[in-house]
Short mmCIF file of C-alpha atoms and ligand atoms in Angstrom, two decimals:
data_model
loop_
_atom_site.label_atom_id
_atom_site.label_comp_id
_atom_site.label_asym_id
_atom_site.label_seq_id
_atom_site.Cartn_x
_atom_site.Cartn_y
_atom_site.Cartn_z
CA MET I 1 72.65 155.97 124.49
CA ALA I 2 70.04 155.11 127.09
CA ARG I 3 69.82 151.50 128.22
CA VAL I 4 66.34 149.96 128.15
CA PHE I 5 65.42 146.71 129.90
CA SER I 6 62.17 144.82 130.18
CA GLY I 7 60.85 141.29 130.71
CA ILE I 8 57.81 139.12 130.10
CA LYS I 9 56.76 135.82 131.69
CA PRO I 10 56.31 132.68 129.56
CA THR I 11 52.93 131.73 130.98
CA GLY I 12 49.46 131.52 129.48
CA GLY I 13 50.01 133.04 126.01
CA VAL I 14 50.84 136.61 125.03
CA HIS I 15 47.71 138.78 124.99
CA LEU I 16 46.66 142.14 123.67
CA GLY I 17 47.39 143.81 127.02
CA ASN I 18 51.03 142.68 126.90
CA HIS I 19 51.32 143.91 123.33
CA LEU I 20 49.69 147.32 123.68
CA GLY I 21 50.93 148.01 127.21
CA ALA I 22 54.54 146.99 126.73
CA LEU I 23 55.67 145.10 123.64
CA GLN I 24 54.84 147.86 121.13
CA ASN I 25 57.14 150.14 123.11
CA TRP I 26 59.82 147.46 123.23
CA VAL I 27 59.88 147.37 119.43
CA SER I 28 60.07 151.14 118.96
CA LEU I 29 62.70 151.58 121.69
CA GLN I 30 65.12 149.10 120.10
CA ASP I 31 66.05 151.73 117.50
CA ARG I 32 66.35 154.59 119.97
CA ALA I 33 68.20 152.89 122.81
CA ASP I 34 70.46 150.02 123.72
CA ALA I 35 67.59 147.63 124.39
CA VAL I 36 67.79 144.41 126.41
CA TYR I 37 64.73 142.16 126.56
CA CYS I 38 64.25 139.02 128.55
CA VAL I 39 61.89 136.03 128.69
CA VAL I 40 61.69 135.74 132.46
CA ASP I 41 61.33 131.98 132.94
CA LEU I 42 62.53 132.05 136.56
CA HIS I 43 59.60 134.31 137.42
CA ALA I 44 57.27 131.64 136.02
CA LEU I 45 58.53 129.21 138.70
CA THR I 46 56.91 131.24 141.48
CA VAL I 47 53.64 129.37 140.87
CA PRO I 48 53.23 125.59 140.34
CA HIS I 49 53.93 124.75 136.68
CA ASP I 50 54.28 121.94 134.17
CA PRO I 51 57.95 121.54 133.03
CA ASP I 52 57.13 120.54 129.43
CA GLU I 53 54.71 123.44 129.09
CA LEU I 54 57.30 125.88 130.44
CA ARG I 55 59.94 124.71 127.94
CA THR I 56 57.52 125.02 125.03
CA ALA I 57 56.14 128.36 126.21
CA THR I 58 59.62 129.86 126.64
CA LEU I 59 60.64 129.03 123.07
CA SER I 60 57.30 130.08 121.65
CA LEU I 61 57.39 133.40 123.53
CA ALA I 62 60.85 134.17 122.13
CA GLN I 63 59.44 133.51 118.64
CA ILE I 64 56.45 135.75 119.28
CA LEU I 65 58.77 138.53 120.42
CA MET I 66 60.77 138.24 117.21
CA ALA I 67 57.53 138.09 115.20
CA ILE I 68 56.31 141.39 116.67
CA GLY I 69 59.53 143.01 115.48
CA LEU I 70 62.32 142.45 117.99
CA ASP I 71 65.46 141.92 115.95
CA PRO I 72 68.30 140.10 117.73
CA ASP I 73 70.74 142.20 115.67
CA ARG I 74 69.26 145.45 116.99
CA CYS I 75 68.52 144.42 120.59
CA THR I 76 69.65 141.83 123.11
CA LEU I 77 67.03 139.10 123.48
CA PHE I 78 67.62 136.25 125.92
CA VAL I 79 66.18 133.85 128.46
CA GLN I 80 66.58 134.82 132.11
CA SER I 81 67.75 131.42 133.41
CA HIS I 82 70.61 131.41 130.85
CA VAL I 83 72.29 134.29 132.68
CA HIS I 84 72.98 133.06 136.22
CA GLU I 85 73.71 136.54 137.54
CA HIS I 86 69.93 137.13 137.77
CA SER I 87 69.51 134.64 140.60
CA GLU I 88 72.72 135.70 142.29
CA CYS I 89 71.79 139.37 142.26
CA ALA I 90 68.25 138.55 143.43
CA TRP I 91 69.69 137.44 146.79
CA ILE I 92 71.39 140.80 147.17
CA MET I 93 68.12 142.54 146.28
CA GLU I 94 66.29 140.48 148.93
CA CYS I 95 68.87 141.60 151.46
CA THR I 96 68.30 145.24 150.47
CA ALA I 97 64.48 145.29 150.19
CA ALA I 98 62.53 145.69 153.42
CA PHE I 99 60.00 143.04 154.42
CA GLY I 100 57.37 145.78 154.78
CA GLU I 101 58.03 147.01 151.23
CA LEU I 102 57.53 143.54 149.78
CA ARG I 103 54.38 143.09 151.86
CA ARG I 104 52.86 146.21 150.30
CA MET I 105 53.11 144.89 146.72
CA THR I 106 49.59 144.67 145.32
CA GLN I 107 50.58 141.97 142.81
CA PHE I 108 51.56 139.66 145.68
CA LYS I 109 48.25 140.31 147.41
CA ASP I 110 46.30 139.63 144.17
CA LYS I 111 48.19 136.47 143.28
CA SER I 112 48.34 134.93 146.74
CA GLU I 113 44.71 135.47 147.68
CA GLY I 114 42.71 132.26 147.41
CA SER I 115 45.69 130.17 146.22
CA ASP I 116 46.22 126.70 147.72
CA PHE I 117 49.99 127.06 147.61
CA VAL I 118 51.82 130.37 148.01
CA SER I 119 55.58 130.01 147.48
CA GLY I 120 58.13 132.12 149.33
CA ALA I 121 59.34 133.20 145.91
CA LEU I 122 55.97 134.73 145.06
CA PHE I 123 56.61 137.08 147.97
CA THR I 124 60.21 137.89 146.98
CA TYR I 125 59.35 138.05 143.25
CA PRO I 126 59.91 141.85 143.07
CA ALA I 127 63.48 141.34 144.32
CA LEU I 128 64.23 139.10 141.32
CA GLN I 129 62.60 141.71 139.09
CA ALA I 130 64.79 144.43 140.61
CA SER I 131 67.82 142.24 139.93
CA ASP I 132 66.77 141.85 136.26
CA ILE I 133 66.60 145.60 135.85
CA LEU I 134 69.58 146.73 137.91
CA LEU I 135 72.04 144.22 136.39
CA TYR I 136 71.89 146.12 133.10
CA ASP I 137 72.51 149.71 134.26
CA THR I 138 68.99 150.36 133.02
CA ASN I 139 67.70 153.89 132.47
CA GLN I 140 64.21 153.05 131.17
CA VAL I 141 61.81 150.15 131.74
CA PRO I 142 58.92 149.94 129.23
CA VAL I 143 55.99 148.27 131.04
CA GLY I 144 52.23 148.42 131.47
CA GLU I 145 50.65 150.27 134.38
CA ASP I 146 50.44 147.13 136.56
CA GLN I 147 54.25 147.06 136.89
CA ARG I 148 54.61 150.64 138.12
CA GLN I 149 54.81 149.62 141.79
CA HIS I 150 57.56 147.07 141.09
CA ILE I 151 59.63 149.68 139.25
CA GLU I 152 59.18 152.13 142.13
CA LEU I 153 60.45 149.45 144.52
CA THR I 154 63.41 148.76 142.21
CA ARG I 155 64.29 152.47 142.36
CA ASP I 156 64.09 152.47 146.16
CA ILE I 157 66.32 149.38 146.36
CA ALA I 158 68.90 150.91 144.01
CA VAL I 159 69.04 154.17 145.97
CA ARG I 160 69.30 152.34 149.32
CA PHE I 161 72.07 150.07 148.08
CA ASN I 162 74.02 153.00 146.61
CA ASN I 163 73.67 154.95 149.86
CA ARG I 164 74.85 152.01 151.96
CA TYR I 165 77.66 150.64 149.82
CA GLY I 166 78.61 153.33 147.31
CA ASP I 167 77.55 154.02 143.76
CA THR I 168 76.76 150.66 142.15
CA PHE I 169 73.36 150.67 140.41
CA VAL I 170 71.76 153.07 137.94
CA VAL I 171 68.33 154.25 139.17
CA PRO I 172 65.78 153.37 136.44
CA GLU I 173 62.43 154.86 135.50
CA ALA I 174 59.26 153.30 134.10
CA VAL I 175 58.08 154.10 130.55
CA ILE I 176 54.31 153.63 130.37
CA PRO I 177 52.30 154.34 127.18
CA GLU I 178 49.48 156.88 126.97
CA ALA I 179 47.04 154.45 125.34
CA GLY I 180 47.04 150.75 126.20
CA ALA I 181 48.79 150.98 129.57
CA ARG I 182 45.96 149.04 131.19
CA VAL I 183 43.97 146.94 128.74
CA MET I 184 40.91 145.52 130.47
CA ASP I 185 39.21 142.14 130.16
CA LEU I 186 36.58 142.24 127.37
CA GLN I 187 34.04 140.40 129.52
CA HIS I 188 34.85 142.16 132.80
CA PRO I 189 36.03 145.64 131.82
CA THR I 190 36.79 146.66 135.38
CA ALA I 191 39.48 143.93 135.68
CA LYS I 192 42.74 143.97 133.75
CA MET I 193 43.21 141.57 130.84
CA SER I 194 45.51 138.88 132.17
CA LYS I 195 47.19 135.65 131.23
CA SER I 196 45.09 133.47 133.46
CA ASP I 197 42.73 130.98 131.86
CA GLU I 198 39.97 132.46 133.98
CA SER I 199 38.44 134.53 131.23
CA PRO I 200 39.27 133.06 127.81
CA GLN I 201 36.51 135.07 126.11
CA GLY I 202 37.73 138.29 127.69
CA THR I 203 41.36 137.85 126.61
CA VAL I 204 42.58 138.29 123.02
CA LEU I 205 45.74 136.29 122.42
CA LEU I 206 48.25 137.43 119.83
CA LEU I 207 47.97 134.04 118.12
CA ASP I 208 44.13 133.98 118.05
CA GLU I 209 42.70 133.39 114.55
CA PRO I 210 41.02 136.46 112.98
CA SER I 211 37.55 134.87 113.35
CA VAL I 212 38.21 134.31 117.06
CA VAL I 213 39.43 137.89 117.55
CA GLU I 214 36.32 139.19 115.80
CA LYS I 215 34.01 137.05 117.93
CA LYS I 216 35.67 138.08 121.21
CA ILE I 217 35.56 141.79 120.40
CA LYS I 218 32.03 141.74 119.00
CA ARG I 219 30.79 139.92 122.12
CA SER I 220 32.61 142.23 124.50
CA VAL I 221 30.61 143.72 127.35
CA THR I 222 29.60 147.35 126.76
CA ASP I 223 27.85 149.82 129.01
CA SER I 224 24.33 151.18 129.41
CA GLY I 225 23.43 154.12 127.16
CA SER I 226 24.54 154.39 123.56
CA GLU I 227 27.06 157.22 123.39
CA VAL I 228 30.61 156.39 122.28
CA ARG I 229 32.90 158.41 124.54
CA TYR I 230 36.10 157.83 126.50
CA ASP I 231 35.10 157.82 130.16
CA PRO I 232 36.67 154.88 132.05
CA ALA I 233 34.71 155.53 135.27
CA GLU I 234 31.25 155.77 133.69
CA LYS I 235 31.81 153.68 130.58
CA PRO I 236 34.49 151.07 131.28
CA GLY I 237 33.56 148.70 128.42
CA VAL I 238 33.40 151.37 125.70
CA SER I 239 36.51 153.10 127.05
CA ASN I 240 38.45 149.83 126.95
CA LEU I 241 37.53 149.33 123.28
CA LEU I 242 38.56 152.94 122.56
CA ALA I 243 41.87 152.41 124.36
CA ILE I 244 42.49 149.24 122.31
CA LEU I 245 41.50 150.95 119.06
CA GLY I 246 43.68 153.97 119.91
CA ALA I 247 46.71 151.89 120.86
CA ALA I 248 46.33 149.68 117.78
CA THR I 249 46.14 152.70 115.46
CA GLY I 250 48.63 155.00 117.20
CA GLN I 251 46.24 157.61 118.60
CA SER I 252 44.76 158.62 121.93
CA PRO I 253 41.53 156.89 123.03
CA GLN I 254 39.72 160.24 122.77
CA ARG I 255 40.80 160.69 119.15
CA ALA I 256 39.89 157.10 118.36
CA ALA I 257 36.26 157.96 119.22
CA ASP I 258 36.06 160.61 116.47
CA GLY I 259 33.37 159.80 113.94
CA ILE I 260 32.11 156.66 115.72
CA GLU I 261 28.49 156.97 116.84
CA ARG I 262 27.30 153.49 117.69
CA TYR I 263 28.61 150.64 119.84
CA GLY I 264 28.35 148.23 116.88
CA ASP I 265 30.56 150.46 114.74
CA LEU I 266 33.09 150.78 117.56
CA LYS I 267 33.31 146.99 117.90
CA ALA I 268 33.68 146.52 114.14
CA ALA I 269 36.41 149.18 113.89
CA THR I 270 38.28 147.74 116.90
CA ALA I 271 38.08 144.17 115.62
CA GLU I 272 39.36 145.23 112.21
CA ALA I 273 42.26 147.25 113.64
CA VAL I 274 43.33 144.40 115.92
CA ILE I 275 43.06 141.76 113.18
CA GLU I 276 45.15 143.91 110.81
CA MET I 277 47.72 144.56 113.53
CA LEU I 278 48.02 140.83 114.30
CA ARG I 279 48.04 139.50 110.72
CA PRO I 280 51.75 140.11 109.90
CA ILE I 281 52.77 139.05 113.44
CA GLN I 282 51.04 135.70 113.05
CA GLU I 283 52.52 135.10 109.59
CA ARG I 284 56.03 135.78 110.83
CA TYR I 285 55.48 133.68 113.96
CA HIS I 286 54.60 130.59 111.92
CA GLU I 287 57.78 131.01 109.84
CA LEU I 288 59.93 131.31 112.96
CA ALA I 289 58.20 128.43 114.74
CA ALA I 290 59.25 126.13 111.88
CA ASP I 291 62.93 126.50 112.85
CA PRO I 292 63.32 126.12 116.64
CA ALA I 293 67.06 125.42 116.32
CA GLU I 294 67.62 128.88 114.83
CA THR I 295 65.65 130.46 117.71
CA GLY I 296 67.86 128.54 120.15
CA ARG I 297 70.99 129.82 118.42
CA LEU I 298 69.77 133.43 118.53
CA LEU I 299 68.85 133.13 122.22
CA ALA I 300 72.29 131.72 123.06
CA LYS I 301 73.90 134.70 121.31
CA GLY I 302 71.61 137.04 123.23
CA ALA I 303 72.55 135.41 126.54
CA ASP I 304 76.27 135.86 125.74
CA LYS I 305 75.73 139.58 125.12
CA ALA I 306 73.60 139.96 128.26
CA ARG I 307 76.09 138.07 130.43
CA GLN I 308 78.88 140.51 129.58
CA VAL I 309 76.94 143.44 131.06
CA ALA I 310 75.44 141.47 133.96
CA SER I 311 78.75 139.98 135.09
CA ALA I 312 80.43 143.41 135.18
CA THR I 313 77.61 144.79 137.35
CA MET I 314 77.78 141.78 139.66
CA ALA I 315 81.55 142.17 140.06
CA ARG I 316 80.99 145.80 141.08
CA ALA I 317 78.22 144.86 143.52
CA ARG I 318 80.29 142.04 145.08
CA ALA I 319 83.28 144.31 145.61
CA ASN I 320 81.19 147.12 147.10
CA LEU I 321 79.41 144.70 149.44
CA GLY I 322 82.71 143.46 150.81
CA LEU I 323 82.48 139.90 149.52
CA LEU I 324 85.95 138.39 149.43
CA GLU I 325 87.31 137.88 145.93
CA ALA I 326 87.52 134.24 144.87
P1 TYM E 1 53.96 140.14 132.57
O1 TYM E 1 54.67 138.97 131.96
O2 TYM E 1 52.73 139.87 133.38
O3 TYM E 1 53.55 141.18 131.44
C1 TYM E 1 54.46 141.62 130.47
C2 TYM E 1 54.19 143.08 130.19
O4 TYM E 1 52.84 143.27 129.77
C3 TYM E 1 52.24 144.31 130.56
N1 TYM E 1 50.81 144.00 130.74
C4 TYM E 1 49.80 144.82 130.44
N2 TYM E 1 49.79 146.07 129.91
C5 TYM E 1 48.57 146.63 129.69
N3 TYM E 1 47.38 146.03 129.97
C6 TYM E 1 47.36 144.79 130.52
N4 TYM E 1 46.19 144.19 130.77
C7 TYM E 1 48.60 144.13 130.77
N5 TYM E 1 48.93 142.91 131.28
C8 TYM E 1 50.28 142.85 131.26
C9 TYM E 1 52.97 144.28 131.86
O5 TYM E 1 52.87 145.54 132.53
C10 TYM E 1 54.39 143.97 131.43
O6 TYM E 1 55.07 145.15 131.05
N6 TYM E 1 56.83 141.12 136.52
C11 TYM E 1 56.70 141.29 135.08
C12 TYM E 1 57.84 140.67 134.28
C13 TYM E 1 59.21 141.15 134.62
C14 TYM E 1 59.76 142.43 134.31
C15 TYM E 1 61.09 142.38 134.78
C16 TYM E 1 59.27 143.57 133.68
C17 TYM E 1 60.17 140.43 135.26
N7 TYM E 1 61.29 141.17 135.35
C18 TYM E 1 61.94 143.47 134.66
C19 TYM E 1 60.12 144.67 133.55
C20 TYM E 1 61.42 144.62 134.03
C21 TYM E 1 55.42 140.61 134.64
O7 TYM E 1 54.92 139.73 135.29
O8 TYM E 1 55.00 141.02 133.40
#
């Protein structure tokens, strides 16, 4: 059975882009593969953060992931910092990645530009991500389009390590959905929807009330003209709504346009599809949030399962690198 691994950061609330680009695939892959999913709290430390907020966000994110359908009996769900091998392996990844490769990462350029404080870890972030993936002998990594470059780098690191020190890591590949791989901001449809607080009206959060979802989608920026057609270059706003509608209803953006003639109808159909998709998720989330101790227990079990795989990979890597046995 193929091994699947993916991760999500506990910062800023889970949004529609996360869900349609990655999390929907996470849920469906848990029945077709040996799936391992991780709340990557160490990655959240790469930018200045509030400790209380991080603790709350980590727990809440785990509950959201269970609410969307991840079942700790059918997948391994855990918190990155609970499995120490992630940080240990990250050092080995940093020693294997080239400085020039890390410098070419567009996410580093985007996130460092204009920031008052740029940590060293923001630069080496993709090495920690490679460690996450390679520790689990991962075949497939379900992610949105924005992570493609990091997965390519992970592949290059795995191949280089194997060539230098002998077969150690499985070389993974990205799994990116046809619709929803790059959900754009509703107010700025040429920029990707993101967790930052920069565009609250352009970002639909999974825990937004139905009335809020409706308002955000109905006020979304559309394009000149009046034709409803999927054409991201000419019609970014309309195409984004079609991509959202398609991903929420399990069809391509082109098919989602069938029978819709006016912008108003497109917005109404998209709002309704998103609200219906989120309704059961929100109900389940509120049930889970009422019992944080149970979430903690499930995450501890997940970390135990994850550690078994990660520690075996680390032992192999240590031996192949020539580190003296303790
Ligand atoms: P993160 O936490 O930013 O996002 C989690 C997942 O959501 C996807 N995504 C989107 N998909 C479509 N449209 C969007 N607007 C959008 N925004 C986000 C992301 O592609 C991602 O799949 N570095 C990663 C976390 C990570 C990871 C890993 C992922 C750490 N280790 C190992 C895979 C494997 C990140 O910051 O994702």
